[in-house]
Structures are given as C-alpha cells and as structure tokens.
Short mmCIF file of C-alpha atoms and ligand atoms in Angstrom, two decimals:
data_model
loop_
_atom_site.label_atom_id
_atom_site.label_comp_id
_atom_site.label_asym_id
_atom_site.label_seq_id
_atom_site.Cartn_x
_atom_site.Cartn_y
_atom_site.Cartn_z
CA MET A 1466 -10.26 -51.30 -54.98
CA THR A 1467 -11.92 -48.17 -56.36
CA LEU A 1468 -13.36 -45.63 -54.18
CA PRO A 1469 -16.88 -44.76 -55.54
CA GLU A 1470 -16.53 -41.13 -57.29
CA ILE A 1471 -17.82 -38.68 -54.71
CA LYS A 1472 -20.24 -36.26 -56.37
CA LEU A 1473 -20.00 -32.91 -54.92
CA VAL A 1474 -23.28 -31.31 -55.32
CA PHE A 1475 -23.09 -27.45 -55.08
CA ASP A 1476 -25.76 -24.93 -54.64
CA GLU A 1477 -26.36 -22.53 -56.98
CA PRO A 1478 -23.75 -19.89 -55.70
CA VAL A 1479 -25.66 -16.96 -53.63
CA GLN A 1480 -22.81 -14.83 -53.73
CA ARG A 1481 -23.60 -11.31 -54.55
CA LYS A 1482 -21.61 -9.26 -57.15
CA LYS A 1483 -19.37 -7.15 -55.35
CA THR A 1484 -19.88 -3.72 -55.27
CA PRO A 1485 -17.58 -1.69 -57.68
CA LYS A 1486 -14.93 0.06 -55.63
CA HIS A 1487 -15.21 3.99 -55.78
CA LEU A 1488 -12.83 6.73 -54.47
CA ALA A 1489 -15.31 7.32 -51.70
CA ASP A 1490 -14.43 4.05 -50.24
CA TYR A 1491 -10.92 5.37 -49.20
CA SER A 1492 -9.38 7.79 -47.43
CA PRO A 1493 -7.54 10.60 -49.03
CA GLN A 1494 -4.22 8.48 -48.91
CA GLU A 1495 -5.75 5.56 -50.07
CA ARG A 1496 -6.92 7.19 -52.96
CA ARG A 1497 -3.34 8.00 -53.94
CA GLU A 1498 -2.35 4.57 -53.57
CA VAL A 1499 -5.10 3.11 -55.37
CA ALA A 1500 -4.05 5.80 -58.23
CA GLN A 1501 -0.45 4.60 -58.06
CA GLU A 1502 -1.94 0.79 -57.99
CA LEU A 1503 -3.58 1.96 -61.42
CA GLY A 1504 -0.36 3.03 -62.62
CA LEU A 1505 -1.24 6.78 -62.50
CA PRO A 1506 0.86 9.30 -60.57
CA ALA A 1507 -0.79 10.12 -57.19
CA PHE A 1508 -1.75 13.67 -57.79
CA ARG A 1509 -4.65 12.33 -60.45
CA ALA A 1510 -6.35 10.95 -57.39
CA THR A 1511 -6.68 14.52 -55.89
CA GLN A 1512 -7.57 15.79 -59.52
CA VAL A 1513 -10.30 13.29 -59.54
CA ALA A 1514 -11.53 13.65 -55.92
CA THR A 1515 -11.40 17.68 -56.50
CA HIS A 1516 -13.85 17.19 -59.76
CA TYR A 1517 -16.06 14.88 -57.78
CA PHE A 1518 -16.50 16.56 -54.49
CA SER A 1519 -15.58 20.15 -55.31
CA HIS A 1520 -17.26 20.55 -58.71
CA LEU A 1521 -19.71 17.64 -58.28
CA SER A 1522 -18.60 16.85 -61.72
CA ASP A 1523 -19.61 13.40 -63.00
CA ASP A 1524 -18.82 14.08 -66.86
CA PRO A 1525 -15.28 13.35 -67.23
CA GLN A 1526 -15.00 14.81 -70.69
CA THR A 1527 -14.82 18.00 -68.73
CA TRP A 1528 -12.00 17.35 -66.28
CA SER A 1529 -9.51 19.50 -68.58
CA ASP A 1530 -6.66 19.08 -66.18
CA ILE A 1531 -6.67 15.33 -66.84
CA PRO A 1532 -5.57 14.22 -70.58
CA ALA A 1533 -8.42 13.71 -73.04
CA GLU A 1534 -7.65 9.94 -73.84
CA MET A 1535 -7.07 9.06 -70.10
CA ARG A 1536 -10.56 10.62 -68.59
CA GLN A 1537 -12.90 8.07 -69.25
CA SER A 1538 -10.84 5.07 -67.98
CA ILE A 1539 -9.65 7.16 -64.96
CA ALA A 1540 -13.28 8.12 -64.14
CA ALA A 1541 -14.32 4.10 -64.91
CA ALA A 1542 -11.78 3.41 -62.38
CA LEU A 1543 -11.97 6.12 -59.60
CA THR A 1544 -15.54 7.41 -59.54
CA PRO A 1545 -17.81 4.45 -61.22
CA LYS A 1546 -21.37 5.06 -60.97
CA LEU A 1547 -22.84 3.56 -58.37
CA ILE A 1548 -26.14 4.53 -57.95
CA GLU A 1549 -28.94 5.09 -60.84
CA LEU A 1550 -31.83 7.14 -60.48
CA VAL A 1551 -34.80 4.78 -61.41
CA ARG A 1552 -37.55 7.89 -60.43
CA SER A 1553 -37.90 10.78 -58.56
CA VAL A 1554 -41.20 11.89 -56.77
CA THR A 1555 -41.95 15.61 -55.11
CA CYS A 1556 -44.52 17.32 -52.87
CA ASP A 1557 -44.54 20.56 -51.42
CA ASP A 1558 -44.15 22.41 -54.81
CA GLY A 1559 -41.23 20.69 -55.62
CA MET A 1560 -39.40 21.46 -52.35
CA THR A 1561 -39.52 17.89 -50.81
CA ARG A 1562 -38.08 15.25 -53.65
CA LYS A 1563 -37.94 11.58 -52.96
CA ASP A 1564 -35.25 9.73 -55.10
CA LEU A 1565 -35.10 5.94 -55.78
CA TRP A 1566 -31.85 4.69 -56.43
CA LYS A 1567 -31.00 1.19 -58.24
CA LEU A 1568 -27.79 0.10 -57.00
CA HIS A 1569 -25.66 -2.18 -59.29
CA ASP A 1570 -26.90 -5.52 -58.32
CA GLY A 1571 -30.98 -3.94 -58.89
CA VAL A 1572 -31.31 -3.48 -54.83
CA LEU A 1573 -33.27 -0.51 -54.32
CA VAL A 1574 -32.85 2.40 -51.82
CA GLU A 1575 -34.43 5.93 -51.34
CA SER A 1576 -32.95 9.47 -50.35
CA VAL A 1577 -35.05 12.51 -49.52
CA LEU A 1578 -34.34 15.97 -50.08
CA MET A 1579 -35.84 18.72 -48.30
CA ARG A 1580 -35.45 22.36 -49.03
CA TYR A 1581 -36.37 24.82 -46.54
CA THR A 1582 -35.99 28.33 -46.07
CA ASP A 1583 -32.53 28.27 -44.12
CA ARG A 1584 -31.35 24.94 -45.22
CA THR A 1585 -31.77 22.24 -47.55
CA THR A 1586 -31.06 18.82 -45.78
CA VAL A 1587 -31.05 15.10 -47.72
CA CYS A 1588 -32.05 11.98 -45.86
CA ILE A 1589 -29.89 9.14 -47.02
CA SER A 1590 -29.83 5.07 -46.57
CA SER A 1591 -26.98 3.75 -45.10
CA GLN A 1592 -28.45 -0.14 -45.50
CA ALA A 1593 -30.80 -1.62 -48.15
CA GLY A 1594 -33.59 -2.48 -45.72
CA CYS A 1595 -32.72 -2.86 -42.05
CA GLY A 1596 -32.28 -5.47 -39.25
CA MET A 1597 -33.60 -3.97 -36.39
CA ASN A 1598 -37.21 -4.72 -36.75
CA CYS A 1599 -38.99 -1.88 -35.37
CA PRO A 1600 -42.86 -3.09 -35.49
CA PHE A 1601 -43.72 0.87 -36.66
CA CYS A 1602 -41.31 1.08 -39.26
CA ALA A 1603 -41.66 0.19 -42.94
CA THR A 1604 -37.66 -0.75 -43.72
CA GLY A 1605 -37.79 -2.81 -40.45
CA GLN A 1606 -40.47 -5.24 -41.88
CA ALA A 1607 -38.67 -6.23 -44.74
CA GLY A 1608 -35.52 -6.85 -42.89
CA LEU A 1609 -31.67 -6.48 -44.12
CA THR A 1610 -31.08 -6.52 -47.67
CA ARG A 1611 -27.29 -5.67 -47.32
CA ASN A 1612 -24.84 -2.84 -45.97
CA LEU A 1613 -24.32 0.14 -48.31
CA SER A 1614 -20.42 0.60 -49.42
CA ALA A 1615 -19.21 4.14 -48.66
CA GLY A 1616 -19.38 5.01 -52.33
CA GLU A 1617 -22.94 3.88 -52.50
CA ILE A 1618 -23.80 6.39 -49.22
CA THR A 1619 -21.44 8.85 -50.36
CA GLU A 1620 -23.05 9.28 -54.02
CA GLN A 1621 -26.26 9.56 -52.46
CA ILE A 1622 -25.29 12.74 -50.74
CA VAL A 1623 -23.08 13.82 -53.78
CA ALA A 1624 -26.18 13.48 -56.32
CA ALA A 1625 -28.06 16.05 -53.66
CA ALA A 1626 -25.81 18.47 -53.59
CA ARG A 1627 -25.60 18.42 -57.64
CA THR A 1628 -29.34 18.86 -57.64
CA CYS A 1629 -28.79 21.71 -54.95
CA ALA A 1630 -26.19 23.42 -57.12
CA ASN A 1631 -27.65 22.70 -60.27
CA GLY A 1632 -30.79 24.68 -59.30
CA GLU A 1633 -33.40 21.55 -59.74
CA LEU A 1634 -35.33 22.54 -56.68
CA PRO A 1635 -37.56 25.98 -57.13
CA GLY A 1636 -35.96 28.71 -55.49
CA GLY A 1637 -32.58 28.52 -57.69
CA PRO A 1638 -29.24 26.96 -57.13
CA THR A 1639 -28.52 26.18 -53.46
CA ARG A 1640 -25.97 24.58 -51.26
CA LEU A 1641 -26.98 21.28 -49.74
CA SER A 1642 -26.17 22.07 -46.12
CA ASN A 1643 -27.47 19.28 -43.65
CA ILE A 1644 -27.39 15.33 -44.10
CA VAL A 1645 -29.19 13.14 -41.62
CA PHE A 1646 -28.73 9.50 -41.64
CA MET A 1647 -32.28 8.89 -41.10
CA GLY A 1648 -33.03 6.56 -44.59
CA MET A 1649 -33.23 3.13 -44.92
CA GLY A 1650 -30.86 1.27 -42.14
CA GLU A 1651 -29.36 1.49 -38.77
CA PRO A 1652 -26.05 3.58 -39.77
CA LEU A 1653 -24.39 2.04 -36.74
CA ALA A 1654 -24.53 -1.42 -38.01
CA ASN A 1655 -22.60 -0.32 -40.77
CA TYR A 1656 -20.35 1.34 -38.91
CA ASN A 1657 -16.87 1.65 -40.97
CA ALA A 1658 -19.06 2.84 -44.38
CA VAL A 1659 -20.71 5.31 -42.22
CA ILE A 1660 -18.08 6.71 -40.84
CA ARG A 1661 -16.04 6.87 -44.09
CA SER A 1662 -19.16 8.79 -45.64
CA VAL A 1663 -19.23 11.38 -42.71
CA ARG A 1664 -15.60 11.85 -43.28
CA ASN A 1665 -16.50 12.38 -47.24
CA ILE A 1666 -19.15 14.86 -46.12
CA THR A 1667 -16.63 16.83 -43.49
CA ASP A 1668 -13.44 16.95 -44.78
CA PRO A 1669 -12.26 20.06 -46.71
CA SER A 1670 -11.97 20.44 -50.24
CA PRO A 1671 -10.26 18.62 -52.13
CA ASP A 1672 -10.92 15.36 -50.05
CA GLY A 1673 -14.87 15.98 -49.24
CA LEU A 1674 -17.35 18.59 -49.62
CA GLY A 1675 -16.53 20.52 -46.37
CA ILE A 1676 -19.63 20.32 -44.83
CA SER A 1677 -19.19 20.77 -40.87
CA ALA A 1678 -19.96 17.94 -38.56
CA ARG A 1679 -22.74 19.75 -36.70
CA SER A 1680 -24.59 19.80 -39.62
CA VAL A 1681 -24.48 16.09 -40.12
CA THR A 1682 -27.00 13.86 -37.96
CA VAL A 1683 -26.51 10.16 -37.27
CA SER A 1684 -29.50 8.39 -35.93
CA THR A 1685 -29.47 5.26 -34.04
CA VAL A 1686 -31.94 2.60 -32.41
CA GLY A 1687 -28.99 2.75 -29.61
CA LEU A 1688 -26.33 0.43 -30.84
CA VAL A 1689 -24.59 0.89 -27.38
CA ASN A 1690 -21.14 -0.38 -28.96
CA GLY A 1691 -21.65 1.75 -31.99
CA ILE A 1692 -22.03 5.17 -29.86
CA GLU A 1693 -19.07 4.38 -27.85
CA LYS A 1694 -16.81 3.85 -30.70
CA LEU A 1695 -18.32 7.08 -32.47
CA THR A 1696 -17.16 8.75 -29.06
CA GLU A 1697 -13.82 7.54 -29.92
CA GLU A 1698 -13.94 8.83 -33.30
CA GLY A 1699 -13.32 12.69 -32.43
CA ILE A 1700 -15.81 13.59 -34.97
CA ALA A 1701 -18.77 15.94 -33.43
CA VAL A 1702 -21.47 14.92 -35.60
CA THR A 1703 -25.24 15.17 -33.92
CA LEU A 1704 -26.30 12.09 -32.72
CA ALA A 1705 -29.64 11.06 -32.55
CA VAL A 1706 -30.95 8.20 -30.66
CA SER A 1707 -34.65 6.50 -31.43
CA LEU A 1708 -36.22 6.06 -27.73
CA HIS A 1709 -39.57 6.00 -28.57
CA THR A 1710 -40.67 5.43 -24.78
CA PRO A 1711 -39.14 6.11 -21.56
CA ASP A 1712 -39.89 2.57 -20.20
CA ASP A 1713 -37.86 -0.81 -21.13
CA GLU A 1714 -40.95 -2.72 -20.82
CA LEU A 1715 -42.41 -1.08 -24.22
CA ARG A 1716 -39.24 -0.38 -25.82
CA ASN A 1717 -38.53 -3.88 -25.87
CA THR A 1718 -41.42 -4.08 -28.46
CA LEU A 1719 -41.29 -0.82 -30.11
CA VAL A 1720 -37.28 -1.17 -30.66
CA PRO A 1721 -36.39 -4.98 -30.04
CA ILE A 1722 -32.82 -4.16 -29.80
CA ASN A 1723 -33.55 -2.71 -26.18
CA SER A 1724 -33.25 -6.61 -24.92
CA ARG A 1725 -29.59 -6.45 -25.46
CA TRP A 1726 -29.21 -2.37 -24.32
CA LYS A 1727 -31.65 -0.76 -22.16
CA ILE A 1728 -32.35 2.76 -21.90
CA ARG A 1729 -30.54 3.47 -18.92
CA GLU A 1730 -27.30 2.07 -20.87
CA VAL A 1731 -28.50 3.77 -24.26
CA LEU A 1732 -28.84 7.38 -22.48
CA ALA A 1733 -25.42 6.58 -20.57
CA ALA A 1734 -23.81 6.19 -23.98
CA ALA A 1735 -25.35 9.27 -25.49
CA ASP A 1736 -24.43 10.97 -22.58
CA ALA A 1737 -20.71 10.38 -22.58
CA TYR A 1738 -20.94 11.02 -26.46
CA GLU A 1739 -22.05 14.84 -25.29
CA LYS A 1740 -19.72 15.35 -23.02
CA ARG A 1741 -16.55 14.36 -25.14
CA THR A 1742 -18.19 16.38 -28.15
CA GLY A 1743 -19.85 18.97 -26.44
CA ARG A 1744 -23.16 18.24 -28.79
CA ARG A 1745 -26.19 18.38 -27.29
CA TYR A 1746 -27.98 14.89 -28.40
CA SER A 1747 -31.73 14.25 -29.63
CA ILE A 1748 -33.89 12.05 -28.67
CA GLU A 1749 -36.44 10.81 -31.47
CA TYR A 1750 -39.72 9.85 -30.43
CA ALA A 1751 -42.61 8.77 -32.90
CA LEU A 1752 -45.74 9.28 -31.06
CA ILE A 1753 -48.18 6.57 -31.70
CA ARG A 1754 -51.68 6.62 -30.46
CA ASP A 1755 -52.51 5.11 -27.28
CA ILE A 1756 -49.37 3.19 -27.24
CA ASN A 1757 -46.70 5.65 -26.39
CA ASP A 1758 -48.30 9.13 -26.03
CA GLN A 1759 -49.81 8.73 -22.71
CA SER A 1760 -49.11 11.85 -20.05
CA TRP A 1761 -47.32 9.49 -17.24
CA ARG A 1762 -44.80 8.44 -20.41
CA SER A 1763 -44.12 12.01 -21.25
CA ASP A 1764 -43.82 12.71 -17.31
CA LEU A 1765 -41.64 9.78 -16.95
CA LEU A 1766 -39.66 11.17 -20.02
CA GLY A 1767 -39.20 14.61 -18.34
CA ARG A 1768 -37.76 13.24 -15.69
CA LEU A 1769 -35.26 11.04 -17.51
CA LEU A 1770 -34.12 13.88 -19.33
CA LYS A 1771 -34.39 16.86 -17.28
CA ASN A 1772 -31.07 17.21 -16.17
CA ARG A 1773 -29.16 15.97 -19.67
CA ASN A 1774 -28.21 18.05 -22.47
CA ALA A 1775 -30.98 16.43 -24.79
CA HIS A 1776 -33.55 17.80 -27.11
CA VAL A 1777 -36.80 15.79 -27.60
CA ASN A 1778 -37.75 15.50 -31.48
CA LEU A 1779 -41.64 14.12 -31.39
CA ILE A 1780 -42.46 12.56 -34.80
CA PRO A 1781 -46.00 12.11 -35.58
CA LEU A 1782 -46.35 8.42 -36.61
CA ASN A 1783 -46.44 7.87 -40.37
CA PRO A 1784 -48.57 4.53 -40.40
CA THR A 1785 -47.11 1.89 -42.38
CA PRO A 1786 -49.60 0.31 -44.93
CA GLY A 1787 -51.82 -2.18 -43.11
CA SER A 1788 -50.53 -0.92 -39.46
CA LYS A 1789 -52.78 -0.96 -36.60
CA TRP A 1790 -51.31 2.19 -35.28
CA THR A 1791 -51.56 5.68 -36.08
CA ALA A 1792 -50.23 9.04 -34.89
CA SER A 1793 -51.45 10.43 -31.65
CA ARG A 1794 -54.45 12.80 -31.04
CA ARG A 1795 -53.42 16.27 -31.58
CA GLU A 1796 -54.52 17.06 -28.04
CA ASP A 1797 -52.52 14.39 -26.76
CA GLU A 1798 -49.79 15.61 -28.44
CA ALA A 1799 -50.29 18.79 -26.96
CA GLU A 1800 -50.22 17.45 -23.71
CA PHE A 1801 -47.11 15.19 -24.25
CA VAL A 1802 -45.08 18.75 -25.20
CA ARG A 1803 -46.46 20.72 -22.23
CA ILE A 1804 -45.24 18.19 -19.59
CA LEU A 1805 -41.59 17.68 -21.27
CA GLU A 1806 -41.67 21.76 -20.86
CA SER A 1807 -42.62 21.72 -17.67
CA TYR A 1808 -39.16 19.77 -17.02
CA GLY A 1809 -37.52 22.05 -18.96
CA VAL A 1810 -36.57 19.76 -21.91
CA PRO A 1811 -36.37 21.27 -25.27
CA VAL A 1812 -38.68 20.12 -27.51
CA THR A 1813 -39.91 20.19 -31.14
CA VAL A 1814 -42.89 18.35 -33.13
CA ARG A 1815 -40.88 17.54 -36.59
CA ASP A 1816 -42.57 18.52 -39.45
CA THR A 1817 -44.52 15.83 -41.67
CA ARG A 1818 -42.39 16.74 -45.02
CA GLY A 1819 -42.92 14.37 -47.50
CA ARG A 1820 -45.72 12.31 -46.13
CA GLU A 1821 -47.78 12.24 -49.25
CA ILE A 1822 -44.52 10.80 -50.83
CA ASP A 1823 -43.88 8.32 -48.12
CA GLY A 1824 -41.06 10.27 -47.21
CA ALA A 1825 -40.81 8.95 -43.56
CA CYS A 1826 -40.14 5.38 -43.68
CA GLY A 1827 -38.99 3.23 -46.72
CA GLN A 1828 -42.14 2.92 -48.31
CA LEU A 1829 -41.15 4.09 -51.89
CA ALA A 1830 -38.48 1.42 -52.27
CA ALA A 1831 -41.17 -1.24 -50.67
CA ALA A 1832 -44.09 -0.16 -53.30
CA GLU A 1833 -41.31 -0.37 -55.99
CA LYS A 1834 -40.20 -3.94 -55.33
CA THR A 1835 -43.71 -4.94 -55.07
CA ARG A 1836 -44.53 -3.65 -58.53
CA THR A 1837 -41.43 -5.18 -59.95
CA ASP A 1838 -41.60 -8.53 -58.33
N1 SAH B 219 -32.29 3.28 -37.73
C1 SAH B 219 -31.81 4.61 -37.48
C2 SAH B 219 -32.02 5.31 -38.42
C3 SAH B 219 -33.44 5.36 -39.77
S1 SAH B 219 -35.00 6.11 -39.09
C4 SAH B 219 -33.19 4.64 -36.28
O1 SAH B 219 -33.90 4.05 -35.90
O2 SAH B 219 -32.69 5.97 -35.59
C5 SAH B 219 -35.05 7.83 -38.91
C6 SAH B 219 -35.98 7.98 -37.70
O3 SAH B 219 -37.27 7.67 -37.85
C7 SAH B 219 -35.77 7.01 -36.41
O4 SAH B 219 -36.05 8.02 -35.18
C8 SAH B 219 -37.12 6.07 -36.47
O5 SAH B 219 -37.51 5.40 -35.38
C9 SAH B 219 -38.44 6.83 -37.26
N2 SAH B 219 -39.48 6.02 -38.13
C10 SAH B 219 -39.27 4.78 -38.38
N3 SAH B 219 -40.55 4.73 -39.01
C11 SAH B 219 -41.27 5.81 -38.65
C12 SAH B 219 -42.94 5.89 -38.76
N4 SAH B 219 -43.57 5.00 -39.23
N5 SAH B 219 -43.49 7.23 -38.48
C13 SAH B 219 -42.47 7.97 -37.71
N6 SAH B 219 -41.36 7.85 -37.38
C14 SAH B 219 -40.63 6.84 -37.91
#
C-alpha cells in the first residue's frame, strides 16, 4: 500500500534578515578572536577599533597602518555600515538635530543630538518600537518591531560623536559628552545589547569612546529584574526611572508594566542601585494636565522620595498626534514643583528641546513610516 503523499505547506518564511555582525557587538577580547577567525592577526582588531572609536573614521582608505589592499575587506568584515541616514531635521538654530536612520532591513529608528553651552547630548534608540505600551508615548503605540544589536546602538553614538568632532553643529567642533537611552525602546528589555553599548561608550581608547559612565543615562519603565542585573554589572551609569505618578492605581494605566512590578518594588530596586553605585537616580515624570499633576500627587511623591537619593525630572507632556492629553497648566506645574521642594526633593523641569521636530517620542519615524507605507 502506498501512503498518500503528504504535502507540507510552508508559510512564506517571515524570518528577518540577520543584522550583520560588527566589532561593536563584541568585547575587546572577542574582537581579537573574530579577527583571528577571519585569518587576520589579532592586533588588526585593535587597529580597527582605534580607527572606529578614537578617530571616528568611517573611511578605510585612510587607515594607513593597514595594508591598502586589505582595508576594504577588513572594514566590511569588522565595521559594516549598519545605519543609513534617511534625513535630518534641525531646530533651535541648528543646536538640536534629529536624525532618522534606516537599518539594514529597512527598519527606521531615530536619535536626537542636542548642543548646550556646557555639554552635547545624544538621545539614542535601543529598540525599533517598544513593547511597553505606555499610552502617552508615540513609540509605545506602534508596538515592538525588534531589538537593535549593540552595533546598531553604538553606530548611533559614534555617528553623533563624528557630527560633533566634524564641527557640523553650530559653534564649531566639540566633543560628545553625554548619552541618554531615552529614544525609542525600553533599554532594559534589550539588556545585553545595551550593556555592550554602554561598555563601548565607557571603555577607554582603543576599546571604546572613553566617556565616563556618569555621563550615560539609562532610562527604564521600571523592569525590576533589569535594574537588579544592572546593579550587579558594576558600571555606575545614571539610572532614570519613568515613574509618572506616585500611586499604583494610575500607574497601572500610564505604565502598564506596573501591573507586574509595583512602585514600591521599582523604588526598592532603584535604592539598591543607588546604594551599590553611589549614584543618585532620576525619577522621570511627564506632567499630564488633570491626569497626574494634582497637588495631592505631588505631595504623595514628595513623601515617597524625601528620604531617598533621587532627583525628579518633570517633563511637560509632548502630546502625541490625536492624543486627548496635553501638558499641565503653568500654575499647576509651578505648584507641583513647589510642593516637591517643600519636602527637600531636588526637582528640575526638563527643557522642551526639539518639540517642533517631534524630538520627544518617536514621532519622526512614525511620520516617515506613514509616508512610505
Ligand atoms: N522606555 C524608557 C526610555 C524611553 S522614553 C522609559 O520609559 O524610560 C524616555 C522618557 O520620555 C520616558 O520617561 C518616557 O516616559 C518619556 N516620554 C515618552 N513619551 C512622552 C511624551 N509624549 N511626552 C513627554 N515624555 C514622554
């Protein structure tokens, strides 16, 4: 008896093209091993890292310590171009610049570079989209597309460092001084790639950019397991916790992951981080009119934080398109600040740089997507 032929029907594979591997994905030791696997002496990895992190060079033809005929292939293997600039928009007389990047598989992410008198900060993306679903955040609305690799995150930082060094911002050449993980994505949900990127920032030359950990801010919705892991890591970055309200009831809706980790647990994890690293942490609080800006909430927040080594960063809400929510009234904002200060809690109101170019919450990538869909 012959069995009927079983026809296997496969769906069109939805497999993503793999992101090419980049030197920035590896530790310094692994980079040397990768070079050897490519049939190169280990020191070539160090030479390429020096060109990449110290000279910020993306032109292998200038890598004069590497034989001319090898430069192209070594660059292609160790520093493939992972992000391609789609467009830049500027405001504040060019002092704020938002870059939209296309990744190898067409996915779009963005970064924002801001020059101040005393520092230049880049705000980078750690994921394409975000899975945290906070209702006031544009990135949250679209869901998570994918994690970025350490190479893709690091490329945003190195591109910003290059822009600064080349004098592309008004005021002439400068040094990139601060990096904040406050672009698209939840950094602690892409833990390994984010930590590798942080090490690429803080490792001294030639292994990294040699920027101090205290100049790096990792902002999280409050993934307690991630904060605990970060505490064990031994890198004293500045931790920012997006709290947005001092009560669990409202936070369950503003930051849905709150149904998994409550405010008390998030603050306990941040306290342990502060104890281990000696670094004061930030509490991010987007002020939303009549939603979370009442004086009783400021009072509750003050009581919650008065004996903690935390600083509150109030962010006037940047309303997403179609949002029913808007920023707080000036007088409510002032009262909110006054009450917090009466508890001795340090508080600042974040400046609203980049508002007119949708600098706060993933809106450029969203706009581009609608245009090209
Ligand atoms: N996922 C991380 C980092 C990304 S967003 C986090 O949530 O912390 C960086 C900060 O911008 C967060 O505090 C976030 O809550 C805030 N944010 C997002 N959308 C905003 C908006 N529309 N207006 C003001 N702040 C916003």
